[in-house]
Amino acid sequence: MKKEKNIPDFKTPKGYFETFEERLFSKIAEEKFPKSRGFKVPKNYFDKFEESVIGKLNVSEKPTKVIPLFSRKYFGYAAAIAACLLIGFNIFNQKTDNSNLDALQLAAIDTYIEEGNLNLDLYEVTSFIDDEDIANLDFDTQQFTDAALEDYLLENLDTEIITNEK
């Protein structure tokens, strides 16, 4: 006898699905199911049910012994080790760069002042300059060309004020 693993031409009999429902219900009608229930509840069972459950719950009023998972002395050791590690990490990883005004770029300071965020007048600015700062300025080493001075004056001075003066 030869066994075939794959049957490619499997077909259902004619009218199989059309009569399936009728055959199913006729099979159910033939079966003999029991007419009575298999389990019975005793009389007044549910009246006493609540009392019996509560009675079983309150068996003993003794406090139960609690065994902690972690001992408190080990918790103290772990906290001390964590604090030491944190302090050591912060000490050894300090940056040597000073993050103060020196680290700012001069261009950022200039734009801050030019945008009008620093509201100082001439008198307030001169109060920050000492006599030593003025004495340290050396105008002889600064070389200004006549063209550069003329361009600066034309850009920054109002010509109408100069021409209208008497």
PDB file of N, CA and C in Angstrom, residues 42-137:
ATOM      1  N   PRO A  42     -26.933  23.065  48.617  1.00  0.00           N
ATOM      2  CA  PRO A  42     -27.723  22.802  49.835  1.00  0.00           C
ATOM      3  C   PRO A  42     -28.598  24.003  50.200  1.00  0.00           C
ATOM      4  N   LYS A  43     -29.657  23.719  50.940  1.00  0.00           N
ATOM      5  CA  LYS A  43     -30.570  24.776  51.361  1.00  0.00           C
ATOM      6  C   LYS A  43     -29.851  25.737  52.304  1.00  0.00           C
ATOM      7  N   ASN A  44     -30.186  27.027  52.194  1.00  0.00           N
ATOM      8  CA  ASN A  44     -29.635  28.109  53.014  1.00  0.00           C
ATOM      9  C   ASN A  44     -28.102  28.207  52.907  1.00  0.00           C
ATOM     10  N   TYR A  45     -27.550  27.740  51.829  1.00  0.00           N
ATOM     11  CA  TYR A  45     -26.095  27.784  51.641  1.00  0.00           C
ATOM     12  C   TYR A  45     -25.601  29.220  51.504  1.00  0.00           C
ATOM     13  N   PHE A  46     -26.275  30.013  50.703  1.00  0.00           N
ATOM     14  CA  PHE A  46     -25.834  31.383  50.473  1.00  0.00           C
ATOM     15  C   PHE A  46     -26.159  32.305  51.636  1.00  0.00           C
ATOM     16  N   ASP A  47     -27.081  31.934  52.500  1.00  0.00           N
ATOM     17  CA  ASP A  47     -27.357  32.722  53.695  1.00  0.00           C
ATOM     18  C   ASP A  47     -26.190  32.641  54.682  1.00  0.00           C
ATOM     19  N   LYS A  48     -25.541  31.471  54.771  1.00  0.00           N
ATOM     20  CA  LYS A  48     -24.444  31.268  55.709  1.00  0.00           C
ATOM     21  C   LYS A  48     -23.076  31.432  55.055  1.00  0.00           C
ATOM     22  N   PHE A  49     -23.052  31.659  53.776  1.00  0.00           N
ATOM     23  CA  PHE A  49     -21.786  31.709  53.043  1.00  0.00           C
ATOM     24  C   PHE A  49     -20.881  32.852  53.512  1.00  0.00           C
ATOM     25  N   GLU A  50     -21.449  34.037  53.689  1.00  0.00           N
ATOM     26  CA  GLU A  50     -20.665  35.192  54.088  1.00  0.00           C
ATOM     27  C   GLU A  50     -20.050  34.992  55.470  1.00  0.00           C
ATOM     28  N   GLU A  51     -20.823  34.446  56.389  1.00  0.00           N
ATOM     29  CA  GLU A  51     -20.313  34.209  57.740  1.00  0.00           C
ATOM     30  C   GLU A  51     -19.183  33.189  57.742  1.00  0.00           C
ATOM     31  N   SER A  52     -19.303  32.161  56.937  1.00  0.00           N
ATOM     32  CA  SER A  52     -18.257  31.130  56.914  1.00  0.00           C
ATOM     33  C   SER A  52     -16.961  31.666  56.307  1.00  0.00           C
ATOM     34  N   VAL A  53     -17.056  32.519  55.290  1.00  0.00           N
ATOM     35  CA  VAL A  53     -15.845  33.086  54.684  1.00  0.00           C
ATOM     36  C   VAL A  53     -15.153  34.022  55.658  1.00  0.00           C
ATOM     37  N   ILE A  54     -15.892  34.887  56.325  1.00  0.00           N
ATOM     38  CA  ILE A  54     -15.310  35.817  57.292  1.00  0.00           C
ATOM     39  C   ILE A  54     -14.697  35.056  58.463  1.00  0.00           C
ATOM     40  N   GLY A  55     -15.321  33.987  58.881  1.00  0.00           N
ATOM     41  CA  GLY A  55     -14.777  33.165  59.962  1.00  0.00           C
ATOM     42  C   GLY A  55     -13.460  32.526  59.575  1.00  0.00           C
ATOM     43  N   LYS A  56     -13.314  32.144  58.332  1.00  0.00           N
ATOM     44  CA  LYS A  56     -12.059  31.545  57.889  1.00  0.00           C
ATOM     45  C   LYS A  56     -10.959  32.587  57.732  1.00  0.00           C
ATOM     46  N   LEU A  57     -11.313  33.822  57.420  1.00  0.00           N
ATOM     47  CA  LEU A  57     -10.315  34.869  57.238  1.00  0.00           C
ATOM     48  C   LEU A  57      -9.708  35.327  58.556  1.00  0.00           C
ATOM     49  N   ASN A  58     -10.487  35.417  59.602  1.00  0.00           N
ATOM     50  CA  ASN A  58     -10.012  35.899  60.897  1.00  0.00           C
ATOM     51  C   ASN A  58      -9.549  34.726  61.754  1.00  0.00           C
ATOM     52  N   VAL A  59      -8.630  33.963  61.250  1.00  0.00           N
ATOM     53  CA  VAL A  59      -8.154  32.784  61.985  1.00  0.00           C
ATOM     54  C   VAL A  59      -7.315  33.207  63.180  1.00  0.00           C
ATOM     55  N   SER A  60      -6.333  34.094  62.956  1.00  0.00           N
ATOM     56  CA  SER A  60      -5.477  34.510  64.068  1.00  0.00           C
ATOM     57  C   SER A  60      -5.223  36.003  63.972  1.00  0.00           C
ATOM     58  N   GLU A  61      -5.109  36.641  65.110  1.00  0.00           N
ATOM     59  CA  GLU A  61      -4.851  38.070  65.178  1.00  0.00           C
ATOM     60  C   GLU A  61      -3.395  38.364  65.476  1.00  0.00           C
ATOM     61  N   LYS A  62      -2.518  37.350  65.496  1.00  0.00           N
ATOM     62  CA  LYS A  62      -1.105  37.567  65.798  1.00  0.00           C
ATOM     63  C   LYS A  62      -0.447  38.292  64.624  1.00  0.00           C
ATOM     64  N   PRO A  63       0.433  39.244  64.927  1.00  0.00           N
ATOM     65  CA  PRO A  63       1.151  39.885  63.825  1.00  0.00           C
ATOM     66  C   PRO A  63       2.167  38.908  63.237  1.00  0.00           C
ATOM     67  N   THR A  64       2.265  38.931  61.943  1.00  0.00           N
ATOM     68  CA  THR A  64       3.205  38.026  61.288  1.00  0.00           C
ATOM     69  C   THR A  64       4.601  38.616  61.320  1.00  0.00           C
ATOM     70  N   LYS A  65       5.576  37.746  61.341  1.00  0.00           N
ATOM     71  CA  LYS A  65       6.965  38.166  61.380  1.00  0.00           C
ATOM     72  C   LYS A  65       7.387  38.568  59.977  1.00  0.00           C
ATOM     73  N   VAL A  66       7.946  39.773  59.854  1.00  0.00           N
ATOM     74  CA  VAL A  66       8.381  40.288  58.566  1.00  0.00           C
ATOM     75  C   VAL A  66       9.892  40.172  58.488  1.00  0.00           C
ATOM     76  N   ILE A  67      10.351  39.508  57.446  1.00  0.00           N
ATOM     77  CA  ILE A  67      11.788  39.375  57.228  1.00  0.00           C
ATOM     78  C   ILE A  67      12.147  40.303  56.076  1.00  0.00           C
ATOM     79  N   PRO A  68      12.951  41.338  56.341  1.00  0.00           N
ATOM     80  CA  PRO A  68      13.284  42.279  55.262  1.00  0.00           C
ATOM     81  C   PRO A  68      14.227  41.639  54.249  1.00  0.00           C
ATOM     82  N   LEU A  69      14.080  42.056  53.008  1.00  0.00           N
ATOM     83  CA  LEU A  69      14.948  41.546  51.960  1.00  0.00           C
ATOM     84  C   LEU A  69      16.357  42.115  52.073  1.00  0.00           C
ATOM     85  N   PHE A  70      16.452  43.386  52.441  1.00  0.00           N
ATOM     86  CA  PHE A  70      17.747  44.051  52.542  1.00  0.00           C
ATOM     87  C   PHE A  70      17.943  44.535  53.965  1.00  0.00           C
ATOM     88  N   SER A  71      19.084  44.249  54.531  1.00  0.00           N
ATOM     89  CA  SER A  71      19.390  44.676  55.886  1.00  0.00           C
ATOM     90  C   SER A  71      19.687  46.173  55.890  1.00  0.00           C
ATOM     91  N   ARG A  72      19.377  46.837  56.978  1.00  0.00           N
ATOM     92  CA  ARG A  72      19.595  48.279  57.059  1.00  0.00           C
ATOM     93  C   ARG A  72      21.077  48.626  57.111  1.00  0.00           C
ATOM     94  N   LYS A  73      21.878  47.774  57.707  1.00  0.00           N
ATOM     95  CA  LYS A  73      23.297  48.096  57.779  1.00  0.00           C
ATOM     96  C   LYS A  73      23.927  48.023  56.380  1.00  0.00           C
ATOM     97  N   TYR A  74      23.456  47.126  55.521  1.00  0.00           N
ATOM     98  CA  TYR A  74      23.976  47.064  54.156  1.00  0.00           C
ATOM     99  C   TYR A  74      23.529  48.285  53.344  1.00  0.00           C
ATOM    100  N   PHE A  75      22.350  48.798  53.647  1.00  0.00           N
ATOM    101  CA  PHE A  75      21.872  50.002  52.974  1.00  0.00           C
ATOM    102  C   PHE A  75      22.760  51.194  53.320  1.00  0.00           C
ATOM    103  N   GLY A  76      23.180  51.296  54.559  1.00  0.00           N
ATOM    104  CA  GLY A  76      24.086  52.372  54.977  1.00  0.00           C
ATOM    105  C   GLY A  76      25.429  52.277  54.280  1.00  0.00           C
ATOM    106  N   TYR A  77      25.952  51.052  54.160  1.00  0.00           N
ATOM    107  CA  TYR A  77      27.217  50.860  53.455  1.00  0.00           C
ATOM    108  C   TYR A  77      27.091  51.255  51.985  1.00  0.00           C
ATOM    109  N   ALA A  78      26.003  50.846  51.372  1.00  0.00           N
ATOM    110  CA  ALA A  78      25.804  51.164  49.950  1.00  0.00           C
ATOM    111  C   ALA A  78      25.671  52.668  49.742  1.00  0.00           C
ATOM    112  N   ALA A  79      24.982  53.361  50.639  1.00  0.00           N
ATOM    113  CA  ALA A  79      24.833  54.812  50.518  1.00  0.00           C
ATOM    114  C   ALA A  79      26.174  55.515  50.688  1.00  0.00           C
ATOM    115  N   ALA A  80      27.010  55.038  51.613  1.00  0.00           N
ATOM    116  CA  ALA A  80      28.324  55.647  51.819  1.00  0.00           C
ATOM    117  C   ALA A  80      29.223  55.434  50.600  1.00  0.00           C
ATOM    118  N   ILE A  81      29.190  54.253  50.022  1.00  0.00           N
ATOM    119  CA  ILE A  81      29.997  53.976  48.824  1.00  0.00           C
ATOM    120  C   ILE A  81      29.535  54.835  47.658  1.00  0.00           C
ATOM    121  N   ALA A  82      28.217  54.966  47.486  1.00  0.00           N
ATOM    122  CA  ALA A  82      27.690  55.782  46.396  1.00  0.00           C
ATOM    123  C   ALA A  82      28.094  57.248  46.563  1.00  0.00           C
ATOM    124  N   ALA A  83      28.067  57.751  47.792  1.00  0.00           N
ATOM    125  CA  ALA A  83      28.455  59.138  48.034  1.00  0.00           C
ATOM    126  C   ALA A  83      29.935  59.345  47.734  1.00  0.00           C
ATOM    127  N   CYS A  84      30.775  58.392  48.128  1.00  0.00           N
ATOM    128  CA  CYS A  84      32.218  58.501  47.844  1.00  0.00           C
ATOM    129  C   CYS A  84      32.488  58.468  46.345  1.00  0.00           C
ATOM    130  N   LEU A  85      31.808  57.587  45.639  1.00  0.00           N
ATOM    131  CA  LEU A  85      31.981  57.517  44.187  1.00  0.00           C
ATOM    132  C   LEU A  85      31.545  58.815  43.511  1.00  0.00           C
ATOM    133  N   LEU A  86      30.452  59.377  43.963  1.00  0.00           N
ATOM    134  CA  LEU A  86      29.960  60.623  43.385  1.00  0.00           C
ATOM    135  C   LEU A  86      30.931  61.771  43.624  1.00  0.00           C
ATOM    136  N   ILE A  87      31.444  61.876  44.822  1.00  0.00           N
ATOM    137  CA  ILE A  87      32.401  62.945  45.135  1.00  0.00           C
ATOM    138  C   ILE A  87      33.692  62.743  44.349  1.00  0.00           C
ATOM    139  N   GLY A  88      34.183  61.505  44.302  1.00  0.00           N
ATOM    140  CA  GLY A  88      35.409  61.225  43.555  1.00  0.00           C
ATOM    141  C   GLY A  88      35.251  61.502  42.070  1.00  0.00           C
ATOM    142  N   PHE A  89      34.118  61.143  41.513  1.00  0.00           N
ATOM    143  CA  PHE A  89      33.868  61.393  40.089  1.00  0.00           C
ATOM    144  C   PHE A  89      33.845  62.893  39.795  1.00  0.00           C
ATOM    145  N   ASN A  90      33.228  63.665  40.676  1.00  0.00           N
ATOM    146  CA  ASN A  90      33.162  65.109  40.463  1.00  0.00           C
ATOM    147  C   ASN A  90      34.534  65.770  40.620  1.00  0.00           C
ATOM    148  N   ILE A  91      35.358  65.277  41.526  1.00  0.00           N
ATOM    149  CA  ILE A  91      36.680  65.875  41.734  1.00  0.00           C
ATOM    150  C   ILE A  91      37.585  65.627  40.538  1.00  0.00           C
ATOM    151  N   PHE A  92      37.604  64.398  40.042  1.00  0.00           N
ATOM    152  CA  PHE A  92      38.522  64.052  38.965  1.00  0.00           C
ATOM    153  C   PHE A  92      38.056  64.516  37.593  1.00  0.00           C
ATOM    154  N   ASN A  93      36.809  64.868  37.451  1.00  0.00           N
ATOM    155  CA  ASN A  93      36.304  65.288  36.145  1.00  0.00           C
ATOM    156  C   ASN A  93      35.979  66.777  36.081  1.00  0.00           C
ATOM    157  N   GLN A  94      36.625  67.562  36.918  1.00  0.00           N
ATOM    158  CA  GLN A  94      36.416  69.000  36.841  1.00  0.00           C
ATOM    159  C   GLN A  94      37.134  69.544  35.630  1.00  0.00           C
ATOM    160  N   LYS A  95      36.494  70.468  34.968  1.00  0.00           N
ATOM    161  CA  LYS A  95      37.108  71.094  33.800  1.00  0.00           C
ATOM    162  C   LYS A  95      38.067  72.182  34.265  1.00  0.00           C
ATOM    163  N   THR A  96      39.177  72.307  33.555  1.00  0.00           N
ATOM    164  CA  THR A  96      40.144  73.336  33.901  1.00  0.00           C
ATOM    165  C   THR A  96      39.809  74.662  33.231  1.00  0.00           C
ATOM    166  N   ASP A  97      38.901  74.655  32.283  1.00  0.00           N
ATOM    167  CA  ASP A  97      38.503  75.894  31.614  1.00  0.00           C
ATOM    168  C   ASP A  97      37.631  76.726  32.542  1.00  0.00           C
ATOM    169  N   ASN A  98      37.902  78.014  32.560  1.00  0.00           N
ATOM    170  CA  ASN A  98      37.056  78.906  33.342  1.00  0.00           C
ATOM    171  C   ASN A  98      35.894  79.322  32.464  1.00  0.00           C
ATOM    172  N   SER A  99      34.704  79.013  32.922  1.00  0.00           N
ATOM    173  CA  SER A  99      33.533  79.386  32.141  1.00  0.00           C
ATOM    174  C   SER A  99      32.982  80.693  32.698  1.00  0.00           C
ATOM    175  N   ASN A 100      33.720  81.756  32.468  1.00  0.00           N
ATOM    176  CA  ASN A 100      33.298  83.066  32.923  1.00  0.00           C
ATOM    177  C   ASN A 100      33.306  84.018  31.742  1.00  0.00           C
ATOM    178  N   LEU A 101      33.428  85.289  32.013  1.00  0.00           N
ATOM    179  CA  LEU A 101      33.354  86.305  30.978  1.00  0.00           C
ATOM    180  C   LEU A 101      34.478  86.168  29.960  1.00  0.00           C
ATOM    181  N   ASP A 102      35.648  85.630  30.378  1.00  0.00           N
ATOM    182  CA  ASP A 102      36.763  85.471  29.447  1.00  0.00           C
ATOM    183  C   ASP A 102      36.441  84.470  28.348  1.00  0.00           C
ATOM    184  N   ALA A 103      35.581  83.496  28.638  1.00  0.00           N
ATOM    185  CA  ALA A 103      35.259  82.470  27.657  1.00  0.00           C
ATOM    186  C   ALA A 103      34.293  82.975  26.595  1.00  0.00           C
ATOM    187  N   LEU A 104      33.634  84.068  26.864  1.00  0.00           N
ATOM    188  CA  LEU A 104      32.701  84.610  25.871  1.00  0.00           C
ATOM    189  C   LEU A 104      33.462  85.173  24.683  1.00  0.00           C
ATOM    190  N   GLN A 105      32.906  85.073  23.556  1.00  0.00           N
ATOM    191  CA  GLN A 105      33.540  85.634  22.376  1.00  0.00           C
ATOM    192  C   GLN A 105      33.284  87.135  22.335  1.00  0.00           C
ATOM    193  N   LEU A 106      34.274  87.837  21.866  1.00  0.00           N
ATOM    194  CA  LEU A 106      34.137  89.291  21.796  1.00  0.00           C
ATOM    195  C   LEU A 106      33.023  89.698  20.848  1.00  0.00           C
ATOM    196  N   ALA A 107      32.817  88.936  19.811  1.00  0.00           N
ATOM    197  CA  ALA A 107      31.751  89.262  18.867  1.00  0.00           C
ATOM    198  C   ALA A 107      30.384  89.186  19.540  1.00  0.00           C
ATOM    199  N   ALA A 108      30.208  88.229  20.430  1.00  0.00           N
ATOM    200  CA  ALA A 108      28.937  88.108  21.135  1.00  0.00           C
ATOM    201  C   ALA A 108      28.716  89.305  22.051  1.00  0.00           C
ATOM    202  N   ILE A 109      29.778  89.784  22.684  1.00  0.00           N
ATOM    203  CA  ILE A 109      29.664  90.961  23.547  1.00  0.00           C
ATOM    204  C   ILE A 109      29.348  92.193  22.714  1.00  0.00           C
ATOM    205  N   ASP A 110      30.004  92.336  21.578  1.00  0.00           N
ATOM    206  CA  ASP A 110      29.743  93.488  20.705  1.00  0.00           C
ATOM    207  C   ASP A 110      28.303  93.514  20.228  1.00  0.00           C
ATOM    208  N   THR A 111      27.804  92.396  19.786  1.00  0.00           N
ATOM    209  CA  THR A 111      26.414  92.370  19.304  1.00  0.00           C
ATOM    210  C   THR A 111      25.440  92.636  20.440  1.00  0.00           C
ATOM    211  N   TYR A 112      25.767  92.206  21.633  1.00  0.00           N
ATOM    212  CA  TYR A 112      24.905  92.472  22.782  1.00  0.00           C
ATOM    213  C   TYR A 112      24.804  93.974  23.037  1.00  0.00           C
ATOM    214  N   ILE A 113      25.942  94.653  22.974  1.00  0.00           N
ATOM    215  CA  ILE A 113      25.958  96.093  23.228  1.00  0.00           C
ATOM    216  C   ILE A 113      25.309  96.842  22.074  1.00  0.00           C
ATOM    217  N   GLU A 114      25.592  96.435  20.824  1.00  0.00           N
ATOM    218  CA  GLU A 114      25.055  97.142  19.657  1.00  0.00           C
ATOM    219  C   GLU A 114      23.547  97.002  19.540  1.00  0.00           C
ATOM    220  N   GLU A 115      22.993  95.914  20.017  1.00  0.00           N
ATOM    221  CA  GLU A 115      21.543  95.729  19.955  1.00  0.00           C
ATOM    222  C   GLU A 115      20.815  96.535  21.015  1.00  0.00           C
ATOM    223  N   GLY A 116      21.530  97.221  21.846  1.00  0.00           N
ATOM    224  CA  GLY A 116      20.903  98.100  22.832  1.00  0.00           C
ATOM    225  C   GLY A 116      20.541  97.403  24.125  1.00  0.00           C
ATOM    226  N   ASN A 117      21.090  96.249  24.374  1.00  0.00           N
ATOM    227  CA  ASN A 117      20.780  95.532  25.602  1.00  0.00           C
ATOM    228  C   ASN A 117      21.537  96.091  26.807  1.00  0.00           C
ATOM    229  N   LEU A 118      22.591  96.845  26.564  1.00  0.00           N
ATOM    230  CA  LEU A 118      23.374  97.455  27.627  1.00  0.00           C
ATOM    231  C   LEU A 118      23.059  98.956  27.616  1.00  0.00           C
ATOM    232  N   ASN A 119      22.205  99.375  28.501  1.00  0.00           N
ATOM    233  CA  ASN A 119      21.746 100.761  28.511  1.00  0.00           C
ATOM    234  C   ASN A 119      22.627 101.606  29.421  1.00  0.00           C
ATOM    235  N   LEU A 120      23.752 102.065  28.892  1.00  0.00           N
ATOM    236  CA  LEU A 120      24.651 102.934  29.633  1.00  0.00           C
ATOM    237  C   LEU A 120      24.900 104.192  28.809  1.00  0.00           C
ATOM    238  N   ASP A 121      24.934 105.328  29.494  1.00  0.00           N
ATOM    239  CA  ASP A 121      25.284 106.555  28.775  1.00  0.00           C
ATOM    240  C   ASP A 121      26.780 106.817  28.939  1.00  0.00           C
ATOM    241  N   LEU A 122      27.258 107.914  28.367  1.00  0.00           N
ATOM    242  CA  LEU A 122      28.686 108.209  28.350  1.00  0.00           C
ATOM    243  C   LEU A 122      29.242 108.397  29.759  1.00  0.00           C
ATOM    244  N   TYR A 123      28.485 109.027  30.637  1.00  0.00           N
ATOM    245  CA  TYR A 123      28.955 109.272  31.998  1.00  0.00           C
ATOM    246  C   TYR A 123      29.106 107.963  32.785  1.00  0.00           C
ATOM    247  N   GLU A 124      28.181 107.035  32.585  1.00  0.00           N
ATOM    248  CA  GLU A 124      28.288 105.750  33.277  1.00  0.00           C
ATOM    249  C   GLU A 124      29.470 104.935  32.766  1.00  0.00           C
ATOM    250  N   VAL A 125      29.745 105.010  31.459  1.00  0.00           N
ATOM    251  CA  VAL A 125      30.873 104.279  30.891  1.00  0.00           C
ATOM    252  C   VAL A 125      32.182 104.848  31.410  1.00  0.00           C
ATOM    253  N   THR A 126      32.283 106.179  31.460  1.00  0.00           N
ATOM    254  CA  THR A 126      33.529 106.790  31.929  1.00  0.00           C
ATOM    255  C   THR A 126      33.764 106.557  33.416  1.00  0.00           C
ATOM    256  N   SER A 127      32.732 106.249  34.169  1.00  0.00           N
ATOM    257  CA  SER A 127      32.929 105.964  35.594  1.00  0.00           C
ATOM    258  C   SER A 127      33.666 104.634  35.788  1.00  0.00           C
ATOM    259  N   PHE A 128      33.641 103.768  34.790  1.00  0.00           N
ATOM    260  CA  PHE A 128      34.353 102.492  34.881  1.00  0.00           C
ATOM    261  C   PHE A 128      35.832 102.619  34.481  1.00  0.00           C
ATOM    262  N   ILE A 129      36.225 103.717  33.856  1.00  0.00           N
ATOM    263  CA  ILE A 129      37.601 103.893  33.380  1.00  0.00           C
ATOM    264  C   ILE A 129      38.400 104.640  34.449  1.00  0.00           C
ATOM    265  N   ASP A 130      39.533 104.089  34.826  1.00  0.00           N
ATOM    266  CA  ASP A 130      40.409 104.722  35.812  1.00  0.00           C
ATOM    267  C   ASP A 130      41.444 105.597  35.111  1.00  0.00           C
ATOM    268  N   ASP A 131      42.125 106.422  35.917  1.00  0.00           N
ATOM    269  CA  ASP A 131      43.200 107.252  35.373  1.00  0.00           C
ATOM    270  C   ASP A 131      44.359 106.391  34.878  1.00  0.00           C
ATOM    271  N   GLU A 132      44.565 105.261  35.533  1.00  0.00           N
ATOM    272  CA  GLU A 132      45.646 104.372  35.105  1.00  0.00           C
ATOM    273  C   GLU A 132      45.377 103.805  33.713  1.00  0.00           C
ATOM    274  N   ASP A 133      44.121 103.508  33.434  1.00  0.00           N
ATOM    275  CA  ASP A 133      43.770 102.985  32.108  1.00  0.00           C
ATOM    276  C   ASP A 133      44.042 104.021  31.022  1.00  0.00           C
ATOM    277  N   ILE A 134      43.759 105.280  31.332  1.00  0.00           N
ATOM    278  CA  ILE A 134      43.996 106.343  30.350  1.00  0.00           C
ATOM    279  C   ILE A 134      45.489 106.565  30.174  1.00  0.00           C
ATOM    280  N   ALA A 135      46.233 106.483  31.272  1.00  0.00           N
ATOM    281  CA  ALA A 135      47.679 106.679  31.190  1.00  0.00           C
ATOM    282  C   ALA A 135      48.348 105.551  30.415  1.00  0.00           C
ATOM    283  N   ASN A 136      47.782 104.354  30.466  1.00  0.00           N
ATOM    284  CA  ASN A 136      48.373 103.216  29.765  1.00  0.00           C
ATOM    285  C   ASN A 136      48.103 103.230  28.263  1.00  0.00           C
ATOM    286  N   LEU A 137      47.194 104.056  27.833  1.00  0.00           N
ATOM    287  CA  LEU A 137      46.930 104.132  26.399  1.00  0.00           C
ATOM    288  C   LEU A 137      48.093 104.835  25.709  1.00  0.00           C
TER     289      LEU A 137
END
